[in-house]
Short mmCIF file of C-alpha atoms in Angstrom, two decimals:
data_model
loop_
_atom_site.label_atom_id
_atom_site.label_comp_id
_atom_site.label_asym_id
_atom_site.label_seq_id
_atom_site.Cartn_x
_atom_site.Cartn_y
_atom_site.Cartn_z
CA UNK X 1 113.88 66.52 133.97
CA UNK X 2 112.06 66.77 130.24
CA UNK X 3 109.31 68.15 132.02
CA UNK X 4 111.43 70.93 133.86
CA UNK X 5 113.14 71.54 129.93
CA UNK X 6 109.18 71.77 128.88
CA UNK X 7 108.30 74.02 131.29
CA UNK X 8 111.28 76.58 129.85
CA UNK X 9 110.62 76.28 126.97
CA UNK X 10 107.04 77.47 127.28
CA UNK X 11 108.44 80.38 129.37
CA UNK X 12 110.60 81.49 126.70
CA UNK X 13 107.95 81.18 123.86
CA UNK X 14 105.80 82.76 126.31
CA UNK X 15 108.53 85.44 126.72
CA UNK X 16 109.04 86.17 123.45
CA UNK X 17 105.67 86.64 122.36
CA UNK X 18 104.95 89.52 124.54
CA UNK X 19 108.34 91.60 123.11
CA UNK X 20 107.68 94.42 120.76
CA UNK X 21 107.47 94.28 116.69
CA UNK X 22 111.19 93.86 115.50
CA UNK X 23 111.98 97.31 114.03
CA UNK X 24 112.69 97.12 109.99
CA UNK X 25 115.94 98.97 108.85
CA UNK X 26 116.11 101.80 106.68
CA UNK X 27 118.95 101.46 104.62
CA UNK X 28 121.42 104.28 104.17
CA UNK X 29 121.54 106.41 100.58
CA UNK X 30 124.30 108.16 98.66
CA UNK X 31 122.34 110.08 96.79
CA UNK X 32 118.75 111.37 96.74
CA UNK X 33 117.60 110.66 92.98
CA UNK X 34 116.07 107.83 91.90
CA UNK X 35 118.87 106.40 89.83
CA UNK X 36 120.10 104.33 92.34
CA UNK X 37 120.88 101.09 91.14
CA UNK X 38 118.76 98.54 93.56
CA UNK X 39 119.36 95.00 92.99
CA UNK X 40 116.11 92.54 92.90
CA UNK X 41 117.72 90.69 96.18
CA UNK X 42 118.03 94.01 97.97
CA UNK X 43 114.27 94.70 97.84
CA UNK X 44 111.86 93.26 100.42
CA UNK X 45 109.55 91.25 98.37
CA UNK X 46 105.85 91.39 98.51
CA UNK X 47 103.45 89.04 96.92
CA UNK X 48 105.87 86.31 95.82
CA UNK X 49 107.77 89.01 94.29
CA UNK X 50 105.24 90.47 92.16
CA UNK X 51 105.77 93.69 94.40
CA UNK X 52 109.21 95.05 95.23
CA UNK X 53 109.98 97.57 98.15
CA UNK X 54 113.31 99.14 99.13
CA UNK X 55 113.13 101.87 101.93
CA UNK X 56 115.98 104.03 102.70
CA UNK X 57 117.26 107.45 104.41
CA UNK X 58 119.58 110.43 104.49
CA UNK X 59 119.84 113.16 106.64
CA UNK X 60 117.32 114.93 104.73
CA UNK X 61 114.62 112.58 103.26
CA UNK X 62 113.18 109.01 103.80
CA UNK X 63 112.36 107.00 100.32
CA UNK X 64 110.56 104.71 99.23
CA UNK X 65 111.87 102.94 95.94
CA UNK X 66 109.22 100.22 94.74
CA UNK X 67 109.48 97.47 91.70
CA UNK X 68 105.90 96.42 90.07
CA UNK X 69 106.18 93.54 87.94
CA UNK X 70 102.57 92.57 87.87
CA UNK X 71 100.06 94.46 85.19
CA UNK X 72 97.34 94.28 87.13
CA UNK X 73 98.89 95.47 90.35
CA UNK X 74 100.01 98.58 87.74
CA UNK X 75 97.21 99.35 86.70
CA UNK X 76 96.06 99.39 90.50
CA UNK X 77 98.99 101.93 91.12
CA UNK X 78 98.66 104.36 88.25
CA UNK X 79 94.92 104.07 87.87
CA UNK X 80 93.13 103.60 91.03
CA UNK X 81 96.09 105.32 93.20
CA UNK X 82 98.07 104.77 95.78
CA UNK X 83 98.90 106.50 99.12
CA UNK X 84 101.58 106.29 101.70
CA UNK X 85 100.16 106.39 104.90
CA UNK X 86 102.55 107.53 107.66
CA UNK X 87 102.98 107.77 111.73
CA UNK X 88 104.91 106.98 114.19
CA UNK X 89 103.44 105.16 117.00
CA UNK X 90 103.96 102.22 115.53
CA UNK X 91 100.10 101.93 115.05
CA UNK X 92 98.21 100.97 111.55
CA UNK X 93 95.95 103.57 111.05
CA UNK X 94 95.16 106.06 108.09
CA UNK X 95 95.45 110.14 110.20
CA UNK X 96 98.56 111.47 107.53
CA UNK X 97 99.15 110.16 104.03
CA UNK X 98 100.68 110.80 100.83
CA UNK X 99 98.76 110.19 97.84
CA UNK X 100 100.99 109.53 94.87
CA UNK X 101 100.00 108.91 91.84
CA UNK X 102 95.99 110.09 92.45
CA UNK X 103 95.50 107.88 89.97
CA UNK X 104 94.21 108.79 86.31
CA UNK X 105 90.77 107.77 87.04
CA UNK X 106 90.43 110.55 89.95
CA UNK X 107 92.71 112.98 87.64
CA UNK X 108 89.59 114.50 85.31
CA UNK X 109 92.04 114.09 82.14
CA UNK X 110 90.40 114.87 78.93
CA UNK X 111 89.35 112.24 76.89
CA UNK X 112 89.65 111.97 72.95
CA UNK X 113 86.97 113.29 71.33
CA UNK X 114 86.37 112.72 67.19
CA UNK X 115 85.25 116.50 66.98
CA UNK X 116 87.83 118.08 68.72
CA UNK X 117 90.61 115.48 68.04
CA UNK X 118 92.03 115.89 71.72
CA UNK X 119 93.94 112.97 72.70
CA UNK X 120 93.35 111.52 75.75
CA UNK X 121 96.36 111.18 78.37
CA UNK X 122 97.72 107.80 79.27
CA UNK X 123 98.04 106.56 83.45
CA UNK X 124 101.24 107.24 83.46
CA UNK X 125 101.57 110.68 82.06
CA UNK X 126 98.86 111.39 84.15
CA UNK X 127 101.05 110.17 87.24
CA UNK X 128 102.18 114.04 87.93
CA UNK X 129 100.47 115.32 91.27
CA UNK X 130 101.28 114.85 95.08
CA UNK X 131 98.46 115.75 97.39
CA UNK X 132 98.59 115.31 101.27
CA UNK X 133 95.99 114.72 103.98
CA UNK X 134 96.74 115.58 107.60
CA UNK X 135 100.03 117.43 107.35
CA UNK X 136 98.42 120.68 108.80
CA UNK X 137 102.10 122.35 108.07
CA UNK X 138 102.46 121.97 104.80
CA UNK X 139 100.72 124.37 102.42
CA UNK X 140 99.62 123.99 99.84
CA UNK X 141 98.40 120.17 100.33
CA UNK X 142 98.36 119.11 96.60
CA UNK X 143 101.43 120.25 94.06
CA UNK X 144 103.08 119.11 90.78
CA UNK X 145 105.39 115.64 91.91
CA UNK X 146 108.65 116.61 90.24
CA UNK X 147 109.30 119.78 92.77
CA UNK X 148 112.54 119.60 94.10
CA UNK X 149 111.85 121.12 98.13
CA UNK X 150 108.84 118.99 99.37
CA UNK X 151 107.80 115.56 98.98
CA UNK X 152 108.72 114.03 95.42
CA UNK X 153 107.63 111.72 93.28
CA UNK X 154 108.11 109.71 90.26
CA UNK X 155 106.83 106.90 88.01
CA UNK X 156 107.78 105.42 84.82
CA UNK X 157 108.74 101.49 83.15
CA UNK X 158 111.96 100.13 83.03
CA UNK X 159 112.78 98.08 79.87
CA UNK X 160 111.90 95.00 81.36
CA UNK X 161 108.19 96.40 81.59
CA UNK X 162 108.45 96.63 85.45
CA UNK X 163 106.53 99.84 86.85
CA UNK X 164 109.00 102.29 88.73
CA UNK X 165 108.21 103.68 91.79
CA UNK X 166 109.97 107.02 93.31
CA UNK X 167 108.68 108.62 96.49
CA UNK X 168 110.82 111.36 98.81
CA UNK X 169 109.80 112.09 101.94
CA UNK X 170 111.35 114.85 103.85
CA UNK X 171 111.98 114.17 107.58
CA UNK X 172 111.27 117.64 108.50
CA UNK X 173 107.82 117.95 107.04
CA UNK X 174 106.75 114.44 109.54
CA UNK X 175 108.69 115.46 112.69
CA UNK X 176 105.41 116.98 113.55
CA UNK X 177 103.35 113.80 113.27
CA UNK X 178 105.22 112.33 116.62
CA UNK X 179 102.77 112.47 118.69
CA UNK X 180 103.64 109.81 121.03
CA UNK X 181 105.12 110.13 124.79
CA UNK X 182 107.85 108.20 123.78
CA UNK X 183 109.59 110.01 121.12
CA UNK X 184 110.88 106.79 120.30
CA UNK X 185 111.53 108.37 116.21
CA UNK X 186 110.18 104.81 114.60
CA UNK X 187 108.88 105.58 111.64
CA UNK X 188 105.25 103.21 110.10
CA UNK X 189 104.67 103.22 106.57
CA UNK X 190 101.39 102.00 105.16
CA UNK X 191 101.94 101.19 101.22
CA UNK X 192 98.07 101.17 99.86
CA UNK X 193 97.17 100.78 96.21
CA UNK X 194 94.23 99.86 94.15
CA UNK X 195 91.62 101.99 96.78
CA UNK X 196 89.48 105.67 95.44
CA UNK X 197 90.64 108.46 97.33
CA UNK X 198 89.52 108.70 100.87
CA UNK X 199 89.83 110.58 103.76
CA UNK X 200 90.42 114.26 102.50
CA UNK X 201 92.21 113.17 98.79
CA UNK X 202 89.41 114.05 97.18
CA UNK X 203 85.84 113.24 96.24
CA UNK X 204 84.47 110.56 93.24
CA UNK X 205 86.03 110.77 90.05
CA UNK X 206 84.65 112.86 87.27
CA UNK X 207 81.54 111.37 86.02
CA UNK X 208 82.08 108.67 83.06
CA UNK X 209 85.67 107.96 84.05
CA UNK X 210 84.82 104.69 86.12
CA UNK X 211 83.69 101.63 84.08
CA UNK X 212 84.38 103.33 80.29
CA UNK X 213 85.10 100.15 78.45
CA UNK X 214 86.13 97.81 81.61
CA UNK X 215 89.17 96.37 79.75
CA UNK X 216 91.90 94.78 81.76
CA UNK X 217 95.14 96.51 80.77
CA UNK X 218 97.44 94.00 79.17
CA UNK X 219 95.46 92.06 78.09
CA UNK X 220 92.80 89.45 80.33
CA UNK X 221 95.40 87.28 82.36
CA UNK X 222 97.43 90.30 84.13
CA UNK X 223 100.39 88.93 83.40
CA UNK X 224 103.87 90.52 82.63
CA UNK X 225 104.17 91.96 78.78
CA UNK X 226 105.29 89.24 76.76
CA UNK X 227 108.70 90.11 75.89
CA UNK X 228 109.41 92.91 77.98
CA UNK X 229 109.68 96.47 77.48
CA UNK X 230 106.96 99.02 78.30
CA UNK X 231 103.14 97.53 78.42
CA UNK X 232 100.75 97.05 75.87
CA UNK X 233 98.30 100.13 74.86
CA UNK X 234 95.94 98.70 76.89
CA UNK X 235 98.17 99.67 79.88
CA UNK X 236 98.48 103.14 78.98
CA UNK X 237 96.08 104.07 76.56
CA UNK X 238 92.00 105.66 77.28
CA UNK X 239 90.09 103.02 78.20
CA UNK X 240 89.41 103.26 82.27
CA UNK X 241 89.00 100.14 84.21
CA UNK X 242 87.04 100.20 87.38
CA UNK X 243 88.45 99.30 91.23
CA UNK X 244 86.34 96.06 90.67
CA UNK X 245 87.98 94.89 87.62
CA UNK X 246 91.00 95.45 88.93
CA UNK X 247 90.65 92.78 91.80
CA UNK X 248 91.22 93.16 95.29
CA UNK X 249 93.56 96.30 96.81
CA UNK X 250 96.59 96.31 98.48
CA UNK X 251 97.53 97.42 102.12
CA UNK X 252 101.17 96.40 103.50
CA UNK X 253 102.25 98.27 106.53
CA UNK X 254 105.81 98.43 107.58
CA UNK X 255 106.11 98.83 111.30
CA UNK X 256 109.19 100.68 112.89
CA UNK X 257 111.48 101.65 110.42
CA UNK X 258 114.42 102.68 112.23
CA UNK X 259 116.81 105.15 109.83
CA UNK X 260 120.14 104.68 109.15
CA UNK X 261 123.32 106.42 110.09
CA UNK X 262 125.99 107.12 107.72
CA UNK X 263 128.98 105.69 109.40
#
């Protein structure tokens, strides 16, 4: 008899194993700006809650809200980049993404210079341009981030010196990427940060803007500002830190988002 309840068992786990990916809810939103009050709990957590995602949908738009509370993994954002990859045949690779911020390393900002006292622009305010790669509909494929009819984006601190993260995606500018027999309408988000721009975002960055100092931002343990509030000067200030310094980049995909209704 325990050998028959054995045998079951194995055929279950057995079972199991060859089902699909469980698909990942989208959460329904009220409204499309990014004021929307997001509780820590609500987020799906991401490195032991260093990184913070929250994906949700209306008729209109999918979004990706995101809560950095790591330095280093800021600086990785608004200095190396990041891009949102998307498809949706529930496969990881890299064919259409959106690359928000470029990152102020790939941005050519000028610099501050002693003769012509131009100040140089910080990361963040330097955090102002979409550009896309393999949306063949959408023209043109790089434009400011605060439009209000195409993809959107924003980034700025909270008071607690967490990094904000704002993305809109409309759903009618990536009904063309479904490509699949299926039609299923999944949705796969790749979430990649701290990697140059690749694949069509762009070539190397403008020459001296890799390597100029090779400060950490915040100071040399990438911890969270003491105190709160908005980083250190090192965080937003002139000195560029290279891919290297800034440790190892991130690549989370989220596999079959399935949007939400509004009941």
């Amino acid at each position: 008899m325990r050998l028959i309840f054995f045998l079951i068992g194995i055929s279950l786990a057995l079972a199991s194993g060859g089902k699909k990916e469980k698909n990942f809810s989208s959460k329904w939103r009220n409204q499309a700006s990014e004021d929307l009050n997001i509780k820590d709990s609500e987020y799906q957590s991401y490195k032991k809650g260093l990184v913070l995602y929250y994906i949700s949908n209306d008729n209109e738009n999918l979004y990706l809200d995101m809560k950095v509370k790591e330095t280093i993994e800021q600086s990785k954002i608004l200095k190396i980049g990041m891009s949102v990859w998307i498809n949706m045949d529930s496969k990881s690779h890299k064919k259409a993404g959106i690359r928000f911020p470029i990152g102020s390393d790939y941005s050519g900002g000028r610099k501050s210079n002693s003769m012509t006292k131009v100040s140089t622009p910080t990361p963040l305010s330097l955090a102002n341009t979409i550009q896309l790669v393999g949306f063949n509909d959408v023209q043109p494929s790089r434009f400011p981030a605060d439009n209000k009819d195409n993809f959107r984006g924003k980034a700025w601190y909270n008071t607690e010196g967490d990094l904000r993260y704002f993305l809109v995606i409309p759903l009618s500018k990536i009904s063309s990427l479904d490509e699949t027999s299926d039609k299923s309408g999944l949705i796969t988000l790749g979430i990649e940060f701290g990697v140059p721009p690749e694949m069509g975002f762009g070539g190397p960055p403008p020459s001296g803007s890799m390597g100029a100092g090779g400060a950490r931002p915040g100071g040399g343990g990438g911890g969270r500002p003491a105190g709160g509030g908005p980083p250190p000067a090192g965080m937003g200030g002139g000195s560029s830190s290279s891919a290297t310094d800034l440790g190892s980049p991130v690549l989370l995909w989220v596999k079959n988002i399935n949007l939400a209704r509004n009941n």
